[in-house]
Amino acid sequence: SEMQRFKDALSRVPVVPVIKLYGKIAAPTSGYSRGVINYQSVKPLLAKAFKQRRLAALALRINSPGGWPAQCDLIRNEINRLSAEHGNIPVLAFIEDMAASGGYYLACSASEIYANRHSLIGSIGALAVHADLQTALQERASLALTLHRAGKRKAIFNNLEAASPESLKFTNYMLQGIHAGFIDVVKSSRGDRLKGAPESELFEGDIWLADKAQQLGLIDGVGDLEDVIAKKFGRSARLVDIGPRGWAKFASGAAGASDILQAAAAGGLWSSAAAGDLTAGDGSGFRGGPPLAA
């Protein structure tokens, strides 16, 4: 019958769930926060995506300037775990405005990465920002601060006193460890596709436009989600947006102009660092032309 033929045709239509990873990457707080990505909010979306019938692939739309490395790692591990449990379902990442620093870490969850020709990609490094507020408080607010410690390295990295040689040593230890972990993730994800540049160029925090990123092997091509999915799975492939429900919808969204300005003011062009925060990349360099927000 006509209905049976329709059902048979529908049963053969490949399904590609789409998850948006928009905004800064940070641990959840007690309140709702606009434009924040974290493991707690992404995990249920991934579970829903991998429960789709006729699942052909998972697509990730990424637009992120970076954030906390542990959240990046938790999300990446969950994506890899679910993909493996479902027969190594391919994961495709599609970079929009940027996948810098921790944003590129998230892109490395995918077996293939695509971008717009104007996307900003990379910033494979680590950053910590220290703001010495002691002098400012003394001079402007006439406040004299004294820190009392039980344990000589307690609160060694704080903004209420000048950085000491010991605190700088500790900071360097943290940053080197995070940077090494980031590099391992990129190498594991991209494998022998990495090419065209020595490690000293690939992993020093540079940001590239898509054409250069493709030459270096950091992405697989320039293209948008709809076209790539159609080429891989046919025009009949069904895209299913997987998003939060209820109040959570009002807490989600892409990083706005204020987010980017705050990131720039914190010390990295595309980092999301606040004073004392760590990010998985500092965006300290730019390749492929001047940034649009310079």
mmCIF file of C-alpha atoms in Angstrom:
data_model
loop_
_atom_site.group_PDB
_atom_site.id
_atom_site.type_symbol
_atom_site.label_atom_id
_atom_site.label_comp_id
_atom_site.label_asym_id
_atom_site.label_seq_id
_atom_site.Cartn_x
_atom_site.Cartn_y
_atom_site.Cartn_z
ATOM 1 C CA SER A 1 0.000 0.000 0.000
ATOM 2 C CA GLU A 2 0.971 3.665 -0.280
ATOM 3 C CA MET A 3 1.247 3.934 3.497
ATOM 4 C CA GLN A 4 3.514 0.899 3.696
ATOM 5 C CA ARG A 5 5.771 2.273 0.968
ATOM 6 C CA PHE A 6 5.964 5.540 2.886
ATOM 7 C CA LYS A 7 6.887 3.691 6.084
ATOM 8 C CA ASP A 8 9.511 1.648 4.258
ATOM 9 C CA ALA A 9 11.037 4.787 2.763
ATOM 10 C CA LEU A 10 11.018 6.521 6.131
ATOM 11 C CA SER A 11 12.736 3.556 7.764
ATOM 12 C CA ARG A 12 15.671 4.040 5.404
ATOM 13 C CA VAL A 13 16.106 7.787 6.005
ATOM 14 C CA PRO A 14 19.355 8.411 7.902
ATOM 15 C CA VAL A 15 19.052 10.632 10.966
ATOM 16 C CA VAL A 16 21.729 13.103 12.081
ATOM 17 C CA PRO A 17 21.102 14.762 15.458
ATOM 18 C CA VAL A 18 22.604 18.244 15.817
ATOM 19 C CA ILE A 19 23.887 19.690 19.104
ATOM 20 C CA LYS A 20 24.880 23.341 19.484
ATOM 21 C CA LEU A 21 27.954 24.063 21.598
ATOM 22 C CA TYR A 22 27.735 27.848 21.787
ATOM 23 C CA GLY A 23 29.484 30.105 24.299
ATOM 24 C CA LYS A 24 32.160 29.988 26.935
ATOM 25 C CA ILE A 25 33.088 26.699 28.604
ATOM 26 C CA ALA A 26 32.680 26.782 32.380
ATOM 27 C CA ALA A 27 31.416 24.681 35.264
ATOM 28 C CA PRO A 28 27.730 25.082 36.150
ATOM 29 C CA THR A 29 26.689 27.523 38.859
ATOM 30 C CA SER A 30 23.603 27.696 41.040
ATOM 31 C CA GLY A 31 21.920 30.142 38.651
ATOM 32 C CA TYR A 32 21.240 30.054 34.934
ATOM 33 C CA SER A 33 23.980 31.556 32.803
ATOM 34 C CA ARG A 34 23.585 32.606 29.201
ATOM 35 C CA GLY A 35 25.951 31.149 26.657
ATOM 36 C CA VAL A 36 27.825 28.671 28.863
ATOM 37 C CA ILE A 37 28.869 25.149 27.865
ATOM 38 C CA ASN A 38 29.545 22.489 30.492
ATOM 39 C CA TYR A 39 29.423 18.733 30.962
ATOM 40 C CA GLN A 40 26.297 18.829 33.130
ATOM 41 C CA SER A 41 24.239 20.587 30.458
ATOM 42 C CA VAL A 42 25.683 18.732 27.463
ATOM 43 C CA LYS A 43 25.512 15.169 28.829
ATOM 44 C CA PRO A 44 21.690 14.797 28.609
ATOM 45 C CA LEU A 45 21.738 16.243 25.095
ATOM 46 C CA LEU A 46 24.287 13.633 24.040
ATOM 47 C CA ALA A 47 22.225 10.851 25.615
ATOM 48 C CA LYS A 48 19.160 12.008 23.686
ATOM 49 C CA ALA A 49 21.118 12.324 20.448
ATOM 50 C CA PHE A 50 22.470 8.793 20.595
ATOM 51 C CA LYS A 51 18.987 7.372 21.260
ATOM 52 C CA GLN A 52 17.747 8.529 17.849
ATOM 53 C CA ARG A 53 16.545 5.774 15.533
ATOM 54 C CA ARG A 54 18.390 5.296 12.230
ATOM 55 C CA LEU A 55 21.322 7.222 13.690
ATOM 56 C CA ALA A 56 23.892 7.897 10.956
ATOM 57 C CA ALA A 57 26.144 10.471 12.624
ATOM 58 C CA LEU A 58 26.256 13.150 15.306
ATOM 59 C CA ALA A 59 26.798 16.766 14.221
ATOM 60 C CA LEU A 60 28.229 19.414 16.546
ATOM 61 C CA ARG A 61 27.764 23.104 15.793
ATOM 62 C CA ILE A 62 30.606 24.878 17.607
ATOM 63 C CA ASN A 63 30.988 28.562 18.382
ATOM 64 C CA SER A 64 33.230 29.006 21.414
ATOM 65 C CA PRO A 65 36.211 31.110 22.508
ATOM 66 C CA GLY A 66 37.302 28.516 25.070
ATOM 67 C CA GLY A 67 37.163 27.988 28.794
ATOM 68 C CA TRP A 68 38.005 25.466 31.479
ATOM 69 C CA PRO A 69 39.928 22.410 30.240
ATOM 70 C CA ALA A 70 38.344 19.860 32.580
ATOM 71 C CA GLN A 71 34.867 20.614 31.210
ATOM 72 C CA CYS A 72 36.225 20.233 27.661
ATOM 73 C CA ASP A 73 37.750 16.887 28.540
ATOM 74 C CA LEU A 74 34.609 15.560 30.234
ATOM 75 C CA ILE A 75 32.466 16.443 27.215
ATOM 76 C CA ARG A 76 34.961 14.971 24.756
ATOM 77 C CA ASN A 77 35.230 11.740 26.743
ATOM 78 C CA GLU A 78 31.441 11.372 26.856
ATOM 79 C CA ILE A 79 31.141 11.888 23.102
ATOM 80 C CA ASN A 80 33.858 9.316 22.435
ATOM 81 C CA ARG A 81 32.273 6.826 24.854
ATOM 82 C CA LEU A 82 28.802 7.064 23.334
ATOM 83 C CA SER A 83 30.137 6.905 19.788
ATOM 84 C CA ALA A 84 32.036 3.705 20.613
ATOM 85 C CA GLU A 85 29.032 2.154 22.393
ATOM 86 C CA HIS A 86 26.885 2.703 19.297
ATOM 87 C CA GLY A 87 29.236 1.089 16.811
ATOM 88 C CA ASN A 88 31.650 3.987 16.283
ATOM 89 C CA ILE A 89 29.041 6.419 15.019
ATOM 90 C CA PRO A 90 30.869 9.213 13.169
ATOM 91 C CA VAL A 91 30.961 12.610 14.858
ATOM 92 C CA LEU A 92 31.219 15.693 12.638
ATOM 93 C CA ALA A 93 32.101 19.152 13.983
ATOM 94 C CA PHE A 94 31.064 22.352 12.218
ATOM 95 C CA ILE A 95 32.819 25.514 13.365
ATOM 96 C CA GLU A 96 30.897 28.745 13.002
ATOM 97 C CA ASP A 97 32.547 32.021 14.120
ATOM 98 C CA MET A 98 35.268 30.386 16.160
ATOM 99 C CA ALA A 99 36.617 27.263 17.776
ATOM 100 C CA ALA A 100 39.508 28.765 19.674
ATOM 101 C CA SER A 101 41.303 27.280 22.626
ATOM 102 C CA GLY A 102 38.816 25.082 24.518
ATOM 103 C CA GLY A 103 36.437 25.485 21.582
ATOM 104 C CA TYR A 104 38.920 23.671 19.369
ATOM 105 C CA TYR A 105 39.382 21.080 22.140
ATOM 106 C CA LEU A 106 35.653 20.337 21.772
ATOM 107 C CA ALA A 107 36.022 20.124 17.990
ATOM 108 C CA CYS A 108 38.619 17.421 18.553
ATOM 109 C CA SER A 109 35.759 15.222 19.809
ATOM 110 C CA ALA A 110 34.866 14.760 16.146
ATOM 111 C CA SER A 111 36.229 12.373 13.562
ATOM 112 C CA GLU A 112 35.968 15.183 10.988
ATOM 113 C CA ILE A 113 36.021 18.968 11.426
ATOM 114 C CA TYR A 114 34.591 21.527 8.990
ATOM 115 C CA ALA A 115 34.507 25.319 9.159
ATOM 116 C CA ASN A 116 33.311 28.452 7.447
ATOM 117 C CA ARG A 117 35.995 30.238 5.445
ATOM 118 C CA HIS A 118 35.915 33.112 7.951
ATOM 119 C CA SER A 119 36.047 30.922 11.079
ATOM 120 C CA LEU A 120 38.792 31.495 13.651
ATOM 121 C CA ILE A 121 40.458 28.206 14.563
ATOM 122 C CA GLY A 122 43.206 27.065 16.911
ATOM 123 C CA SER A 123 44.730 28.825 19.926
ATOM 124 C CA ILE A 124 46.276 25.576 21.152
ATOM 125 C CA GLY A 125 47.931 26.740 24.341
ATOM 126 C CA ALA A 126 47.195 27.529 27.979
ATOM 127 C CA LEU A 127 46.661 30.794 29.827
ATOM 128 C CA ALA A 128 46.418 31.995 33.412
ATOM 129 C CA VAL A 129 45.658 35.619 34.253
ATOM 130 C CA HIS A 130 46.843 37.193 37.507
ATOM 131 C CA ALA A 131 45.690 40.681 38.475
ATOM 132 C CA ASP A 132 47.598 42.192 41.420
ATOM 133 C CA LEU A 133 44.862 44.088 43.262
ATOM 134 C CA GLN A 134 46.846 44.782 46.424
ATOM 135 C CA THR A 135 48.391 48.056 45.283
ATOM 136 C CA ALA A 136 45.152 49.327 43.762
ATOM 137 C CA LEU A 137 43.196 48.614 46.952
ATOM 138 C CA GLN A 138 45.811 50.316 49.093
ATOM 139 C CA GLU A 139 46.059 53.412 46.902
ATOM 140 C CA ARG A 140 42.429 53.872 45.887
ATOM 141 C CA ALA A 141 40.475 52.412 48.789
ATOM 142 C CA SER A 142 43.032 52.869 51.590
ATOM 143 C CA LEU A 143 42.738 49.185 52.456
ATOM 144 C CA ALA A 144 45.707 47.324 53.888
ATOM 145 C CA LEU A 145 45.430 43.573 53.300
ATOM 146 C CA THR A 146 47.143 40.816 55.237
ATOM 147 C CA LEU A 147 46.823 37.160 54.246
ATOM 148 C CA HIS A 148 47.137 34.592 57.043
ATOM 149 C CA ARG A 149 48.000 31.044 55.976
ATOM 150 C CA ALA A 150 48.104 27.600 57.503
ATOM 151 C CA GLY A 151 50.274 25.912 54.892
ATOM 152 C CA LYS A 152 52.831 28.132 53.195
ATOM 153 C CA ARG A 153 51.472 27.501 49.701
ATOM 154 C CA LYS A 154 47.801 27.950 50.573
ATOM 155 C CA ALA A 155 46.157 30.418 48.143
ATOM 156 C CA ILE A 156 49.473 30.767 46.356
ATOM 157 C CA PHE A 157 47.717 31.986 43.214
ATOM 158 C CA ASN A 158 45.460 34.850 44.249
ATOM 159 C CA ASN A 159 44.807 38.429 43.230
ATOM 160 C CA LEU A 160 45.353 40.065 46.615
ATOM 161 C CA GLU A 161 49.126 39.994 46.528
ATOM 162 C CA ALA A 162 51.894 40.335 43.979
ATOM 163 C CA ALA A 163 53.003 37.213 42.137
ATOM 164 C CA SER A 164 56.008 35.593 43.821
ATOM 165 C CA PRO A 165 58.696 33.390 42.247
ATOM 166 C CA GLU A 166 57.045 30.414 43.961
ATOM 167 C CA SER A 167 53.574 31.277 42.637
ATOM 168 C CA LEU A 168 54.985 31.748 39.135
ATOM 169 C CA LYS A 169 56.630 28.328 39.370
ATOM 170 C CA PHE A 170 53.319 26.785 40.447
ATOM 171 C CA THR A 171 51.438 28.550 37.651
ATOM 172 C CA ASN A 172 53.936 27.354 35.070
ATOM 173 C CA TYR A 173 53.561 23.784 36.370
ATOM 174 C CA MET A 174 49.783 23.943 35.886
ATOM 175 C CA LEU A 175 49.955 25.561 32.470
ATOM 176 C CA GLN A 176 52.549 23.142 31.129
ATOM 177 C CA GLY A 177 50.429 20.194 32.251
ATOM 178 C CA ILE A 178 47.257 21.566 30.671
ATOM 179 C CA HIS A 179 49.105 22.485 27.479
ATOM 180 C CA ALA A 180 50.622 18.994 27.207
ATOM 181 C CA GLY A 181 47.191 17.429 27.663
ATOM 182 C CA PHE A 182 45.711 19.696 24.999
ATOM 183 C CA ILE A 183 48.472 18.762 22.547
ATOM 184 C CA ASP A 184 47.883 15.056 23.216
ATOM 185 C CA VAL A 185 44.176 15.480 22.432
ATOM 186 C CA VAL A 186 44.904 17.272 19.148
ATOM 187 C CA LYS A 187 47.453 14.651 18.089
ATOM 188 C CA SER A 188 45.124 11.805 19.022
ATOM 189 C CA SER A 189 42.197 13.364 17.166
ATOM 190 C CA ARG A 190 43.947 14.576 14.032
ATOM 191 C CA GLY A 191 46.648 11.903 13.719
ATOM 192 C CA ASP A 192 48.598 11.938 10.478
ATOM 193 C CA ARG A 193 46.363 14.700 9.102
ATOM 194 C CA LEU A 194 48.536 17.205 10.970
ATOM 195 C CA LYS A 195 50.941 18.576 8.408
ATOM 196 C CA GLY A 196 52.531 21.660 6.969
ATOM 197 C CA ALA A 197 54.034 23.098 10.141
ATOM 198 C CA PRO A 198 56.403 22.110 12.945
ATOM 199 C CA GLU A 199 54.980 21.558 16.418
ATOM 200 C CA SER A 200 56.555 24.835 17.483
ATOM 201 C CA GLU A 201 54.065 26.598 15.197
ATOM 202 C CA LEU A 202 51.024 24.375 15.671
ATOM 203 C CA PHE A 203 50.979 24.434 19.451
ATOM 204 C CA GLU A 204 51.983 27.974 20.419
ATOM 205 C CA GLY A 205 48.553 29.581 20.666
ATOM 206 C CA ASP A 206 48.207 30.827 17.089
ATOM 207 C CA ILE A 207 44.792 31.340 15.518
ATOM 208 C CA TRP A 208 44.176 30.720 11.815
ATOM 209 C CA LEU A 209 41.454 31.227 9.257
ATOM 210 C CA ALA A 210 39.951 28.097 7.721
ATOM 211 C CA ASP A 211 42.150 27.870 4.620
ATOM 212 C CA LYS A 212 45.361 27.865 6.666
ATOM 213 C CA ALA A 213 43.855 25.570 9.303
ATOM 214 C CA GLN A 214 43.017 23.088 6.551
ATOM 215 C CA GLN A 215 46.557 23.265 5.151
ATOM 216 C CA LEU A 216 47.874 22.454 8.624
ATOM 217 C CA GLY A 217 45.444 19.554 9.046
ATOM 218 C CA LEU A 218 43.529 21.108 11.925
ATOM 219 C CA ILE A 219 40.280 20.844 9.948
ATOM 220 C CA ASP A 220 39.132 18.594 7.106
ATOM 221 C CA GLY A 221 37.453 21.124 4.887
ATOM 222 C CA VAL A 222 35.453 24.283 4.366
ATOM 223 C CA GLY A 223 31.719 23.684 4.234
ATOM 224 C CA ASP A 224 28.441 24.089 6.077
ATOM 225 C CA LEU A 225 26.548 21.406 7.923
ATOM 226 C CA GLU A 226 23.677 20.952 5.483
ATOM 227 C CA ASP A 227 25.886 20.518 2.423
ATOM 228 C CA VAL A 228 28.349 18.157 4.097
ATOM 229 C CA ILE A 229 25.577 15.969 5.526
ATOM 230 C CA ALA A 230 23.812 15.853 2.140
ATOM 231 C CA LYS A 231 27.010 14.750 0.400
ATOM 232 C CA LYS A 232 27.715 12.060 2.973
ATOM 233 C CA PHE A 233 24.230 10.697 3.624
ATOM 234 C CA GLY A 234 22.064 11.996 0.781
ATOM 235 C CA ARG A 235 19.590 14.840 0.468
ATOM 236 C CA SER A 236 16.981 12.782 2.287
ATOM 237 C CA ALA A 237 19.027 12.736 5.504
ATOM 238 C CA ARG A 238 17.029 14.163 8.384
ATOM 239 C CA LEU A 239 18.640 16.715 10.702
ATOM 240 C CA VAL A 240 17.248 16.677 14.242
ATOM 241 C CA ASP A 241 18.054 19.605 16.531
ATOM 242 C CA ILE A 242 18.786 18.382 20.047
ATOM 243 C CA GLY A 243 18.344 21.201 22.537
ATOM 244 C CA PRO A 244 17.452 21.876 26.153
ATOM 245 C CA ARG A 245 13.846 22.119 27.228
ATOM 246 C CA GLY A 246 11.935 24.455 29.475
ATOM 247 C CA TRP A 247 13.804 27.139 31.356
ATOM 248 C CA ALA A 248 17.139 25.814 30.152
ATOM 249 C CA LYS A 249 16.342 27.167 26.693
ATOM 250 C CA PHE A 250 16.433 30.697 28.036
ATOM 251 C CA ALA A 251 19.839 30.038 29.580
ATOM 252 C CA SER A 252 21.436 28.951 26.323
ATOM 253 C CA GLY A 253 22.803 30.992 23.465
ATOM 254 C CA ALA A 254 25.927 31.975 21.587
ATOM 255 C CA ALA A 255 28.615 34.125 23.115
ATOM 256 C CA GLY A 256 27.553 37.716 22.593
ATOM 257 C CA ALA A 257 29.613 40.831 21.999
ATOM 258 C CA SER A 258 29.888 41.488 25.738
ATOM 259 C CA ASP A 259 31.341 38.008 26.272
ATOM 260 C CA ILE A 260 33.998 38.591 23.625
ATOM 261 C CA LEU A 261 34.856 42.062 24.978
ATOM 262 C CA GLN A 262 35.226 40.631 28.478
ATOM 263 C CA ALA A 263 37.473 37.907 27.107
ATOM 264 C CA ALA A 264 39.657 40.424 25.321
ATOM 265 C CA ALA A 265 39.921 42.605 28.415
ATOM 266 C CA ALA A 266 41.023 39.598 30.450
ATOM 267 C CA GLY A 267 44.229 39.310 28.495
ATOM 268 C CA GLY A 268 43.674 37.043 25.514
ATOM 269 C CA LEU A 269 42.118 38.090 22.222
ATOM 270 C CA TRP A 270 39.739 35.143 22.136
ATOM 271 C CA SER A 271 40.225 33.626 25.598
ATOM 272 C CA SER A 272 37.414 33.511 28.121
ATOM 273 C CA ALA A 273 39.668 34.056 31.103
ATOM 274 C CA ALA A 274 38.760 36.143 34.077
ATOM 275 C CA ALA A 275 41.434 37.113 36.560
ATOM 276 C CA GLY A 276 42.900 33.943 38.011
ATOM 277 C CA ASP A 277 41.065 31.585 35.656
ATOM 278 C CA LEU A 278 42.649 28.961 33.458
ATOM 279 C CA THR A 279 41.764 28.481 29.829
ATOM 280 C CA ALA A 280 42.830 25.841 27.363
ATOM 281 C CA GLY A 281 44.330 28.368 24.968
ATOM 282 C CA ASP A 282 45.229 32.039 24.944
ATOM 283 C CA GLY A 283 44.693 33.144 21.370
ATOM 284 C CA SER A 284 47.942 35.086 21.538
ATOM 285 C CA GLY A 285 48.658 34.913 17.832
ATOM 286 C CA PHE A 286 46.780 35.300 14.586
ATOM 287 C CA ARG A 287 47.536 33.872 11.161
ATOM 288 C CA GLY A 288 45.793 34.339 7.845
ATOM 289 C CA GLY A 289 44.879 38.012 8.029
ATOM 290 C CA PRO A 290 43.877 40.589 10.631
ATOM 291 C CA PRO A 291 41.102 39.640 13.066
ATOM 292 C CA LEU A 292 37.746 41.201 12.402
ATOM 293 C CA ALA A 293 37.447 42.427 15.981
ATOM 294 C CA ALA A 294 40.845 44.076 16.228
#
